XYZ file of C-alpha atoms in Angstrom:
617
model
C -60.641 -86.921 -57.136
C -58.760 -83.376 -58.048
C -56.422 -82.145 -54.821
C -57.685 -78.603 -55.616
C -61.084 -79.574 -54.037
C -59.074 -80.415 -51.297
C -57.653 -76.553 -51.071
C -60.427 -74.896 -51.714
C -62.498 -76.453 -48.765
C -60.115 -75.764 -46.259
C -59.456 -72.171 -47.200
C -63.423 -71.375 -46.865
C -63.303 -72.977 -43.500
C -60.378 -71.117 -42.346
C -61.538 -67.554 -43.541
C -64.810 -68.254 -41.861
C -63.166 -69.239 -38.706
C -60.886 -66.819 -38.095
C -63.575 -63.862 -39.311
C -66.455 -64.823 -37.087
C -65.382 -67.342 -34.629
C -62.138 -65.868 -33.111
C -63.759 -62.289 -33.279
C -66.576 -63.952 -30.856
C -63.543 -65.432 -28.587
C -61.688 -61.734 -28.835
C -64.671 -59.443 -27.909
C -67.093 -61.905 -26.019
C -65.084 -64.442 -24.170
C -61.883 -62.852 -23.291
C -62.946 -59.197 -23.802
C -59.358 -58.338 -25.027
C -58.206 -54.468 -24.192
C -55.569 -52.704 -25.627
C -55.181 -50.323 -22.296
C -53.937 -53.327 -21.007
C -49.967 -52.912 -20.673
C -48.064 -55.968 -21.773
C -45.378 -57.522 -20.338
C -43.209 -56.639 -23.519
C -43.509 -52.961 -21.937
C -43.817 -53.511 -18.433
C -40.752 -55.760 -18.002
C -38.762 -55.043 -20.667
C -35.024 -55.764 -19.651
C -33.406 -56.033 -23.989
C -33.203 -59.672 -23.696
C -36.442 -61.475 -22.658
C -39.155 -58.987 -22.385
C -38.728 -57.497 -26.183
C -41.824 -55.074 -27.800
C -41.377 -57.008 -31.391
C -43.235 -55.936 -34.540
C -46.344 -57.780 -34.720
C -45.501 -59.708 -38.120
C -42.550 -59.968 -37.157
C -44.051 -61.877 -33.918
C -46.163 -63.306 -35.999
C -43.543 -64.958 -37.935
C -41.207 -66.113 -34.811
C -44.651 -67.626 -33.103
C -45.850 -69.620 -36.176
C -41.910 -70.537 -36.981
C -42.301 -72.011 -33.830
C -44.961 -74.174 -33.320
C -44.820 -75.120 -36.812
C -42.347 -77.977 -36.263
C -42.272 -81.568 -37.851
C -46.139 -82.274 -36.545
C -47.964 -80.267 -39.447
C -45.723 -81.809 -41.708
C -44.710 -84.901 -40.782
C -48.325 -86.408 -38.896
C -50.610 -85.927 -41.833
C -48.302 -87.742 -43.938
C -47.415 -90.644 -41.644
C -51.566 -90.309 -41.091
C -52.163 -90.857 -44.999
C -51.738 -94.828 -44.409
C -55.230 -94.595 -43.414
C -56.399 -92.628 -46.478
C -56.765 -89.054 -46.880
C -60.372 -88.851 -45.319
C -59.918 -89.441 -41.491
C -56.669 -87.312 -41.435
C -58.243 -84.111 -43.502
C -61.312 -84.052 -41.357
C -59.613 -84.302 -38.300
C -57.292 -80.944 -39.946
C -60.327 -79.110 -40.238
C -62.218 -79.375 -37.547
C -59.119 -80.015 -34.909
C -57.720 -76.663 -35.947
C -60.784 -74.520 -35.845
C -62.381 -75.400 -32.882
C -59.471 -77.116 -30.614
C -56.309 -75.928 -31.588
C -56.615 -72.299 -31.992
C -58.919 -71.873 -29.557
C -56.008 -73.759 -27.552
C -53.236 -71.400 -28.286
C -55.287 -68.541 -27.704
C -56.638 -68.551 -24.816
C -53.018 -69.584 -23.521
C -51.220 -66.944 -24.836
C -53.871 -64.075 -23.024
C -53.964 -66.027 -20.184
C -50.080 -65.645 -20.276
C -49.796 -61.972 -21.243
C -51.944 -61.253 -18.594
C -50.050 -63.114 -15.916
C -47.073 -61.074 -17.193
C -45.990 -63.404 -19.674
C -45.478 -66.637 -16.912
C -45.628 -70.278 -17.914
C -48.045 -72.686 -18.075
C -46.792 -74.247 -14.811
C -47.466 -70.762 -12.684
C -50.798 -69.886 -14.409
C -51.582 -73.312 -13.527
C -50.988 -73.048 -9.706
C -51.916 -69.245 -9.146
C -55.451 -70.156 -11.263
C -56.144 -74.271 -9.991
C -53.799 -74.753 -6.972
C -50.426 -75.900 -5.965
C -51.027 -79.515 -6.656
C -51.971 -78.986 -10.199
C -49.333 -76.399 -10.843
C -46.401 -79.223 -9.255
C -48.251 -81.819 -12.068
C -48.663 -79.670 -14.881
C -44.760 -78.504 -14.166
C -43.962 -82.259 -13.954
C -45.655 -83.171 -16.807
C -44.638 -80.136 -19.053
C -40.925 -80.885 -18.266
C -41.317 -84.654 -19.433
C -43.765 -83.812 -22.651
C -41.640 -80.976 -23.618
C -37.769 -83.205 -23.281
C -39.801 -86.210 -25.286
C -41.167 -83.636 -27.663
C -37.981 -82.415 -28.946
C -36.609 -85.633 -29.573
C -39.366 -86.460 -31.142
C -39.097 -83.635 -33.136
C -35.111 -83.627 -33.774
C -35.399 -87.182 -35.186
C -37.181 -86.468 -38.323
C -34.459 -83.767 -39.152
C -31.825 -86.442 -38.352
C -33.382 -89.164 -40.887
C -34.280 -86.045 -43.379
C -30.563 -85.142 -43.201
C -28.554 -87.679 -42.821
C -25.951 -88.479 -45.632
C -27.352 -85.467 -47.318
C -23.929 -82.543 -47.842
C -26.498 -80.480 -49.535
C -29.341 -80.264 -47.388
C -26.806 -79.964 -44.179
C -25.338 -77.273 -46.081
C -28.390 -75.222 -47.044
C -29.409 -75.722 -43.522
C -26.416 -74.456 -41.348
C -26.113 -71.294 -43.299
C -29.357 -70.191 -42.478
C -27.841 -69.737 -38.801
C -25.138 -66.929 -39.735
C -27.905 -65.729 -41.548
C -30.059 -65.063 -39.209
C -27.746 -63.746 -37.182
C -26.195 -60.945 -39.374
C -30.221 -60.088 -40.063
C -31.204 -59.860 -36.474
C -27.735 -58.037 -36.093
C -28.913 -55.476 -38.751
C -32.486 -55.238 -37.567
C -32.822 -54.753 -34.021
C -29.226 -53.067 -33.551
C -27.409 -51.492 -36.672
C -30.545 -50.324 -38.198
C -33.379 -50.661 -35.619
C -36.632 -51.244 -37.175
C -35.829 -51.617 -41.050
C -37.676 -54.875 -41.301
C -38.364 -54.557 -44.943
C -34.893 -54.798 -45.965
C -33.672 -57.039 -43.655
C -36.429 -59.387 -44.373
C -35.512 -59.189 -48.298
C -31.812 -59.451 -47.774
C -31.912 -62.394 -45.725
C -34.864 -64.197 -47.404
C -32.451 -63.685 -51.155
C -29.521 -65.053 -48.946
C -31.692 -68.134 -47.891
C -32.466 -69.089 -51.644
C -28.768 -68.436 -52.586
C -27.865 -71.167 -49.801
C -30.453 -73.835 -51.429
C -28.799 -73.336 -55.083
C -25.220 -73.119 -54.160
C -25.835 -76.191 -52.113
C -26.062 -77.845 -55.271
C -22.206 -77.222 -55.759
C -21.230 -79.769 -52.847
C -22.486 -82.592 -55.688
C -19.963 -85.385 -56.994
C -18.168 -83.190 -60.085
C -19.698 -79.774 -59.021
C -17.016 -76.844 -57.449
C -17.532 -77.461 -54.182
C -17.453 -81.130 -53.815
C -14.235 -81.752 -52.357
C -15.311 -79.986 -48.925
C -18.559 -81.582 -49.052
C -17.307 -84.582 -46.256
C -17.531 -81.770 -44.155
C -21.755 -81.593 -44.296
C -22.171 -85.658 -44.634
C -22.899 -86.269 -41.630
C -24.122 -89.449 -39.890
C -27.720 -89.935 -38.095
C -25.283 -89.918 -34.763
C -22.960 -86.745 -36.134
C -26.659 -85.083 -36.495
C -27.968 -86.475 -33.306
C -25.068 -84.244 -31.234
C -25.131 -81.435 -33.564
C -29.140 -80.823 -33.120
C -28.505 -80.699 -29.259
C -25.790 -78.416 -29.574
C -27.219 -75.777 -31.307
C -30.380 -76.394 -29.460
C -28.260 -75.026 -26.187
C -26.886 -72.000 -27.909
C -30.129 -70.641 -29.235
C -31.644 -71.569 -25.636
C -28.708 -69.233 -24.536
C -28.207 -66.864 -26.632
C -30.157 -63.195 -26.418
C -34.181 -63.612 -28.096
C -33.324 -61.048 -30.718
C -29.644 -62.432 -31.696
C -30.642 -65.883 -33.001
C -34.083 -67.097 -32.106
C -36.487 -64.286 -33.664
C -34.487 -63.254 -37.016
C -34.282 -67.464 -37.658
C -38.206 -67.905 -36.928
C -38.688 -64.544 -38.965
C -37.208 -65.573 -41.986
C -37.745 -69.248 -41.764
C -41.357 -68.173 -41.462
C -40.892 -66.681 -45.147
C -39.786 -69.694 -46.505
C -42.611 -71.685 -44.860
C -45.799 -69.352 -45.367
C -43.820 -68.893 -49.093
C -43.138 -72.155 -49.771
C -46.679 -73.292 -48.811
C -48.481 -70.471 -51.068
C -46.165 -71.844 -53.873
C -47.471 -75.312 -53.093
C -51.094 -74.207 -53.465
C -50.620 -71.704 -56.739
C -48.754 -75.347 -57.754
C -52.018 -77.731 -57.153
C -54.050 -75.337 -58.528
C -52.019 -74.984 -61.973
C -51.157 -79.063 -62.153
C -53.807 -80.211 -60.268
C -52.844 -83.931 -59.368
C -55.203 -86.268 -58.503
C -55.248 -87.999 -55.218
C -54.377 -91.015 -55.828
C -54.931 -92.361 -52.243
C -58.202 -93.683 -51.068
C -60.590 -92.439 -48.805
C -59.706 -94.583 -46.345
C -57.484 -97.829 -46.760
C -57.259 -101.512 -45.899
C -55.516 -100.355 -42.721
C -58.212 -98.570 -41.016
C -58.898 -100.608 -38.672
C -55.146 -101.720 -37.719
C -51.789 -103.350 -39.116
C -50.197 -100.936 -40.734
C -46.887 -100.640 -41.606
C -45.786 -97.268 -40.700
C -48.547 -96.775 -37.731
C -49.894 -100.388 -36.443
C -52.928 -99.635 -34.410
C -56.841 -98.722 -35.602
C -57.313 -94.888 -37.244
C -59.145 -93.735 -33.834
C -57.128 -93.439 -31.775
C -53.856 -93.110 -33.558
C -54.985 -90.505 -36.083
C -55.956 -88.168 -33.593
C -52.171 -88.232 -32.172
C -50.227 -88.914 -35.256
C -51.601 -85.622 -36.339
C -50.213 -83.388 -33.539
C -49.620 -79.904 -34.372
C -52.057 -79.750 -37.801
C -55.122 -79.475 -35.819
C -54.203 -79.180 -31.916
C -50.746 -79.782 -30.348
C -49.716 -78.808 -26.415
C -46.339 -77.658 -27.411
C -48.160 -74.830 -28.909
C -49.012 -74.116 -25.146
C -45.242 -73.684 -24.189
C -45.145 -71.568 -26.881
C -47.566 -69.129 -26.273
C -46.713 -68.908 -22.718
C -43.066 -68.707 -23.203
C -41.700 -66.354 -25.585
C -44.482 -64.967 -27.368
C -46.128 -63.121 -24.681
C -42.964 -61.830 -23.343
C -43.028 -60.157 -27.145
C -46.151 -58.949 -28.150
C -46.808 -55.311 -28.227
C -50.855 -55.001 -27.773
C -53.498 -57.650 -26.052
C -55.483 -57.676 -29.527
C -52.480 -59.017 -31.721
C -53.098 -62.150 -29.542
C -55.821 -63.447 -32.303
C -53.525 -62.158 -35.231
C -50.731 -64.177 -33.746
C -52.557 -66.902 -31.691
C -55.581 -68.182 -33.108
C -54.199 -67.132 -37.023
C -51.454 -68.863 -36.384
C -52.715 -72.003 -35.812
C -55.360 -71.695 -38.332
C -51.911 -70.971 -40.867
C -50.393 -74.279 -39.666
C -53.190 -76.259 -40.191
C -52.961 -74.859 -43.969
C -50.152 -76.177 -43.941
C -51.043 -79.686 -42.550
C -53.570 -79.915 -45.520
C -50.643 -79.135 -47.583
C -48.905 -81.679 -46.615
C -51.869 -84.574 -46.795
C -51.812 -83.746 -50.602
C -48.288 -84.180 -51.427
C -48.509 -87.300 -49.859
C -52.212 -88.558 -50.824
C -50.942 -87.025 -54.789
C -48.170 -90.190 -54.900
C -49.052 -93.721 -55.806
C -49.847 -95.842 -52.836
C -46.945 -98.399 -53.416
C -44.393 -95.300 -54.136
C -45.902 -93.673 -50.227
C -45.520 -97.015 -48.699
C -42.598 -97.812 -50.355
C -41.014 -94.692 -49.008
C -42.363 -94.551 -45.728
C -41.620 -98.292 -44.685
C -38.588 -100.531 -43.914
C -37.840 -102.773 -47.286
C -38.615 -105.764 -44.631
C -41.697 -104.799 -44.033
C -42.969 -103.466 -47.033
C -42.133 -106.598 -49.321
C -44.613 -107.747 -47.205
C -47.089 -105.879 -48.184
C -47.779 -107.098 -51.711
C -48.316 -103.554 -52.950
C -46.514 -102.860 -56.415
C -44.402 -99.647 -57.095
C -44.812 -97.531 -59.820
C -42.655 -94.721 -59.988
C -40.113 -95.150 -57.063
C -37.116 -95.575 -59.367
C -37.812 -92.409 -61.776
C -38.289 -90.531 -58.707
C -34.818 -91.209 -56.972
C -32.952 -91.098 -60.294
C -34.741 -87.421 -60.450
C -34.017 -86.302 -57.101
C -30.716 -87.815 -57.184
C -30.573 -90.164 -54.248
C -32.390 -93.314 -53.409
C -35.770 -92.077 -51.187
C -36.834 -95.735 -50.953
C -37.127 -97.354 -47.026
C -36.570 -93.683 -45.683
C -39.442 -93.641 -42.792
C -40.009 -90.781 -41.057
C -42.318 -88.608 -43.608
C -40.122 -86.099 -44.177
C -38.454 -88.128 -47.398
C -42.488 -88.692 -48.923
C -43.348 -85.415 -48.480
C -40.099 -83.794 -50.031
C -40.652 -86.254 -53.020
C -44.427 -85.489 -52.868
C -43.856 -81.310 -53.198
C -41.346 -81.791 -55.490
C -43.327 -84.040 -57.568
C -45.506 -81.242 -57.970
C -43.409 -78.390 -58.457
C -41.478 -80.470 -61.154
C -44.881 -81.586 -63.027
C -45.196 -77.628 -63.987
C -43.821 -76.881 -67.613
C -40.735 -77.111 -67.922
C -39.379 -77.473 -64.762
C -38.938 -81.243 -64.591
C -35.189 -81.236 -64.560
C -35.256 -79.192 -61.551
C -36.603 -81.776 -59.315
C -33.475 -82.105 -57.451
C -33.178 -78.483 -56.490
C -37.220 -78.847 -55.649
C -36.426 -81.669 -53.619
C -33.625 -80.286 -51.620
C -35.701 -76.982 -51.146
C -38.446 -78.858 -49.736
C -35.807 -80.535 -47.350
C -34.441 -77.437 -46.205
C -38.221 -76.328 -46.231
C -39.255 -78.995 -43.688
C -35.752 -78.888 -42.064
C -36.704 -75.294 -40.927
C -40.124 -76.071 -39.591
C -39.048 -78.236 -37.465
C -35.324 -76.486 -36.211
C -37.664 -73.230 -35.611
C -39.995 -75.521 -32.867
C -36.422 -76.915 -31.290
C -34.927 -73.737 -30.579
C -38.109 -72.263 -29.205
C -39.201 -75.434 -27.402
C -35.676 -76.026 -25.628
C -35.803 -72.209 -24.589
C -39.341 -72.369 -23.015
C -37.699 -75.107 -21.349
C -35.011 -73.396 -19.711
C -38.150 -71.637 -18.323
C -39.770 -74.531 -16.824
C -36.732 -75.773 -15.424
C -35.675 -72.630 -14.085
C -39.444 -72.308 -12.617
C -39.094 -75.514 -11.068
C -35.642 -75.504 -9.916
C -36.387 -71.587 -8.438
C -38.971 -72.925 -6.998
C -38.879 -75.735 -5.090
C -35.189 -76.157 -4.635
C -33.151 -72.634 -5.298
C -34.826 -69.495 -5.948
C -32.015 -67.915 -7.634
C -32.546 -70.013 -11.000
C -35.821 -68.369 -11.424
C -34.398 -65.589 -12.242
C -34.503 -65.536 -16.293
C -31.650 -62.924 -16.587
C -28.970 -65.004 -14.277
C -26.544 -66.495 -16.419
C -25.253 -69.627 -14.123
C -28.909 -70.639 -14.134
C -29.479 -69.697 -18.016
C -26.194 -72.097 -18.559
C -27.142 -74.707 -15.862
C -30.568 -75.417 -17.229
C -30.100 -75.108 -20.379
C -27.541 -77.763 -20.327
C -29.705 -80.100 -18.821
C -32.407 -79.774 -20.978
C -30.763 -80.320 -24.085
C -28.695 -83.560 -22.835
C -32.313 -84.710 -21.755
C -33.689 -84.601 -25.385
C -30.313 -84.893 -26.954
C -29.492 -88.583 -25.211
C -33.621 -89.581 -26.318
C -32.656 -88.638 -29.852
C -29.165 -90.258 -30.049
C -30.587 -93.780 -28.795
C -33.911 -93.677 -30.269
C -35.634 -94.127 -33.700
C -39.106 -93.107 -35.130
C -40.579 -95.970 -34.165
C -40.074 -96.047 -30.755
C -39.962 -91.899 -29.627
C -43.148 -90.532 -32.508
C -45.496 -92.737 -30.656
C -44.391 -91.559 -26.868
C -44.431 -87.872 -28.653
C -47.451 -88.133 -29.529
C -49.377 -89.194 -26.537
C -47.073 -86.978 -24.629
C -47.699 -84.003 -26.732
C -51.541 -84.641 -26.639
C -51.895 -84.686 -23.014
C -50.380 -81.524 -22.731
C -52.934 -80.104 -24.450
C -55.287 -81.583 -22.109
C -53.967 -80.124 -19.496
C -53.898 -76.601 -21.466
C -57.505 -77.215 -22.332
C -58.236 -77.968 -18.551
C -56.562 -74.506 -17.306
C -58.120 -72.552 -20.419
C -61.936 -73.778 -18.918
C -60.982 -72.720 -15.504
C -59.855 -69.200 -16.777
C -63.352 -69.196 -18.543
C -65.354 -70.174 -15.741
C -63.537 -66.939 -13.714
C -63.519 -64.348 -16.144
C -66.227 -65.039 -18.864
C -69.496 -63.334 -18.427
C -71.271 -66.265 -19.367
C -70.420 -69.828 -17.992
C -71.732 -71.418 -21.428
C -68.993 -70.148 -23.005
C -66.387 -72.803 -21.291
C -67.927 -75.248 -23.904
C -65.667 -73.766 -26.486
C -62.369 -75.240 -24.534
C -64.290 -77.519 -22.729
C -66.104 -79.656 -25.789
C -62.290 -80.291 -27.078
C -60.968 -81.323 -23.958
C -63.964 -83.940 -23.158
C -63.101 -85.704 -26.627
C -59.578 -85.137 -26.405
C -59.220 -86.624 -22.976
C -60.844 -89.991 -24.264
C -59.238 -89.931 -27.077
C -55.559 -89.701 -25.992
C -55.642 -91.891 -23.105
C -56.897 -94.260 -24.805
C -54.059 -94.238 -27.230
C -51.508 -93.794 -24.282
C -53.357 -97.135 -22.651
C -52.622 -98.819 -26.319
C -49.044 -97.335 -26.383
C -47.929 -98.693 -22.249
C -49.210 -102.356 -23.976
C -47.036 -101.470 -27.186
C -44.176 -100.750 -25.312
C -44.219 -103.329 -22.283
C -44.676 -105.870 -24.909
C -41.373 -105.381 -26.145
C -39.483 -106.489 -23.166
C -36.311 -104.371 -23.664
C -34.912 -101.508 -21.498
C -36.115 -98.904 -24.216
C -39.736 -100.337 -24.247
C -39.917 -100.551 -20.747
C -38.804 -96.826 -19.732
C -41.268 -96.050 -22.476
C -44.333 -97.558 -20.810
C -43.356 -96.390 -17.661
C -42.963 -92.897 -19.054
C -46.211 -93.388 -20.544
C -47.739 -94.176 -17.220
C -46.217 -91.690 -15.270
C -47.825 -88.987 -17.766
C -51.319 -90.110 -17.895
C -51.671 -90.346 -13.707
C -50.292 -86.917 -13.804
C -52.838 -85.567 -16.398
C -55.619 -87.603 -14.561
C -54.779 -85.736 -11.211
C -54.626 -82.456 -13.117
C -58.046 -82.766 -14.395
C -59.573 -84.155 -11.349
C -57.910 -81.210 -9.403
C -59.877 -78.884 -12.388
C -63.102 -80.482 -11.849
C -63.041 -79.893 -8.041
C -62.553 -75.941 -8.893
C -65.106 -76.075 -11.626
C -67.543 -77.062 -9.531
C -67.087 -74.523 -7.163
C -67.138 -71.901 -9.750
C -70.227 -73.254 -11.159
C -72.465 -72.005 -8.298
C -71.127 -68.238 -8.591
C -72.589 -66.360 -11.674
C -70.623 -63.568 -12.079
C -67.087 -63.297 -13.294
C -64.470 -63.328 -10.294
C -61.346 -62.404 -12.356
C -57.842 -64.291 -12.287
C -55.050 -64.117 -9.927
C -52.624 -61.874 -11.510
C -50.928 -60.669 -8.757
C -47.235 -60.833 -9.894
C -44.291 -61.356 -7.013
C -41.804 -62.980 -9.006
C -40.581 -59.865 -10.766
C -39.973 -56.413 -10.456
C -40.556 -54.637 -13.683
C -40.040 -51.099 -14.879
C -43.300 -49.132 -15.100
C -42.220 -46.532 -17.599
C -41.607 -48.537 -20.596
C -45.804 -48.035 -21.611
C -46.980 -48.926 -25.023
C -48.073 -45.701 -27.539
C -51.438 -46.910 -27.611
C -53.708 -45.032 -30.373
C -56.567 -43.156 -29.012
């Protein structure tokens, strides 16, 4: 079958989503109104609270809940053949996963940009916002592990891609310098600059190569998995610290350049070459004993794909930074629901640069040598492909390594530009590297916020205070040696798993809280089918996979194993008390048929009223 089928069915169904089913959500369900003044305005204070260009929002919100998920899942997924994992794109995207992230983030702007842990106990109660805060804190420290490792195995013993990688950090920084202070508002230049200083880091990368320039510094960017594995934590602190417009937005901004670029090059490249998948529709492994995911395609699909068609982290997102950005309650579906609908492009994307490579080269890649010679599946071009890329991409699991080969595969194939598939691979490296570094410095900032929420709350009210600098440091410390000690003692195979269950219930949880809001604000109660259909699948669906993961991991009998499983456990009774707390308010709100509003009330802060938004008449 030709890939470009592929693309072209998933671009009708995302233009006909976002056109007519998010305009229904917009005017219908949520009634959005741009009279409505955000919390960008209301509580702006420079640092958190930021009015931010709406692409350029854009760009910092889909830099960060694109992470390794969209990229990563579908091609770990492609064991099972490209059908179950495309499908479950599609339709996971459209009707879960942006519905998901939008009805969090105007939930959030209208509870003046809070977390998902306050919504949660000023809209359910106090018992489900103490779970969902429990439970976001452990999903979120598990997620960035989770997340960090695939840059570590991407990365590791790699000068160039290191390289390429850390300069897009002074980068950003001299762009968000020259954007929001030296020259306020000059985002076309700033965006061209700094997206021409990107590329010149990928080329000049090249010069850190045996006999190239450069070469003789280049011990200084080979770097171990455990050099990475404290490096990834460290910078995951500063940009956790460090003001929203300094770091954290220009990086997103331009990242989001090279991803939304580098996936429109992708497509014009499918559509010019136009490989054939070469993967079945589904594979001998469909019902179980894989090598690179060993249980049955349902349930494992559904949470090896994370952030391609639904993903909770997304939640953190939009009610962590984003809303404390956006200018106008109607950029929401711009930013929100076109957003995710732009990342599950991407997922797509990446199921055809890995379904486009011959089943022995993708298992070869994505599998330990032990396990694969067991396999009995031949190679074909494995060899030709590391001498082109220059470095042996055999036994590298993980899915970053298949998909790099996959996109440069495909980028190579066009006239010619087959000696450039070293520069193609290393792009699509720094490509993926970006994704995911985007998610960890927005994920270990929201949770700075949970902690801080937590902490201020329970314990010391002074850390909830986002603007106090011994609680910034404090939390933001622990955070990052949370997910920083996962990351140094784990591997793939034992944190992607616990990621994605974790990750998964989240969303349940978000799903849960978006039907409550629903039930109180919509003018019809039918419409809480639109959150609540996904949550009623999802919630089988994932605890089921989280039941098959506790057995996974108790059955290893090891320390790791067993703090998995009991991680594991802990998670699902918390989710399982969240939704039964839900249920008890749905019922209530059930018997009333008219709308009774949410509790917006805001105590924790006292904003400045004159910062209002020129709204167009």
């Amino acid at each position: 079958m030709n890939s470009v089928s592929l693309l072209i069915v998933s671009v009708c169904v995302y233009v006909l989503a976002y056109r007519y089913y998010s305009a229904f959500i917009s005017a219908k369900v949520l009634a959005l109104n741009d009279a409505n003044i955000t919390p960008a305005y209301r509580c702006n204070d420079g640092r958190e609270f930021v009015p931010t260009n709406k692409w350029v929002l854009f760009g910092h919100h889909f830099a960060a809940i694109a992470g390794a998920g969209p990229l990563v899942g579908p091609v770990l997924a492609a064991q099972y053949g490209w059908g179950p994992g495309f499908v479950w794109i599609l339709l996971g995207s459209v009707f879960a996963g942006a519905v998901h992230d939008f009805i969090i983030l105007f939930a959030s702007v209208r509870h003046n940009g809070q977390s998902l842990a306050v919504i949660a106990r000023r809209e359910v109660s106090p018992l489900t916002g103490v779970t969902t805060s429990l439970s976001i804190l452990f999903i979120i420290i598990v997620a960035l592990a989770g997340l960090a490792i695939v840059v570590v195995n991407a990365l590791f013993k790699n000068p160039w891609g290191v390289y390429t990688l850390f300069m897009t950090i002074p980068i950003a920084i001299a762009v968000g310098l020259y954007m929001f202070k030296i020259c306020p508002g000059s985002i076309r230049s700033g965006s061209i600059v700094g997206f021409l200083l990107v590329l010149a880091a990928v080329f000049t990368g090249h010069w850190l190569s045996p006999g190239q320039p450069w070469s003789g510094i280049a011990s200084i960017f080979d770097l171990t998995k455990q050099q990475l594995s404290l490096a990834l934590p460290i910078y995951g602190f500063f940009a956790a610290v460090l003001p929203v417009w300094f770091l954290l937005a220009p990086r997103d901004y331009l990242s989001s350049y090279m991803k939304i670029g580098t996936i429109l090059a992708l497509a014009l490249g499918i559509l010019i070459v136009q490989p054939t998948v070469n993967m079945p529709f589904t594979t001998r492994f469909i019902d179980g004993g894989g090598p690179i995911i060993p249980g049955p395609w349902w349930p494992y699909v559904f949470i090896t794909i994370a952030c391609g068609a639904i993903s909770g982290f997304h939640s953190l997102i939009s009610s962590g930074t984003t809303p404390k950005m956006i200018e106008l309650e109607s950029q929401a579906r711009l930013i929100a629901y076109g957003g995710m609908l732009t990342e599950g492009f991407v997922a797509v994307m990446a199921v055809i640069s890995a379904v486009v490579l011959m089943p022995g080269d993708y298992f070869a890649i994505n599998s330990p040598a032990a396990v694969f010679a067991k396999l009995g599946i031949p190679t074909v071009e494995i060899k030709e492909l590391s001498r082109l890329v220059q470095m042996d991409v055999a036994h590298r699991p993980g899915g970053a390594v298949s998909l790099a080969v996959g996109m440069a595969h495909i980028f190579s194939t066009i006239g010619g530009m087959k000696h450039l598939m070293s520069y193609w691979y290393q792009f699509a490296i720094m490509f993926e590297a970006m994704f995911i570094l985007t998610t960890i410095d927005a994920g270990t900032r929201v949770a700075r916020y949970i902690l801080q929420d937590i902490i201020g709350t329970y314990l010391y009210s002074p850390l909830k205070q986002t603007n106090w600098w011994p609680g910034i440091l404090f939390t933001s410390a622990i955070v990052t040696f949370s997910w920083g000690y996962l990351l140094y003692s784990g591997d793939v195979a034992t944190i992607w798993p616990l990621f994605g269950v974790a990750n998964q219930l989240l969303a349940v949880v978000a799903l849960a809280l978006g039907t409550t809001i629903i039930l109180k604000i919509a003018p019809k109660k039918s419409y809480a089918w639109i959150t609540f259909a996904p949550l009623a699948f999802l919630t089988v669906t994932v605890i089921a996979a989280g039941v098959m993961n506790v057995q996974m991991f108790f059955n290893r009998g090891d320390t790791l194993g067993n703090t998995n499983g009991t991680v594991s456990v802990f998670l699902i009774i918390l989710v399982i008390i969240t939704l039964l707390d839900s249920i008890r308010l749905w019922l209530k709100l059930l018997k009333n048929d008219k709308p009774i509003g949410m509790n917006t009330e805001i105590t924790a802060f006292t904003c400045p009223v004159d910062n209002k938004p020129n709204i167009p008449s």
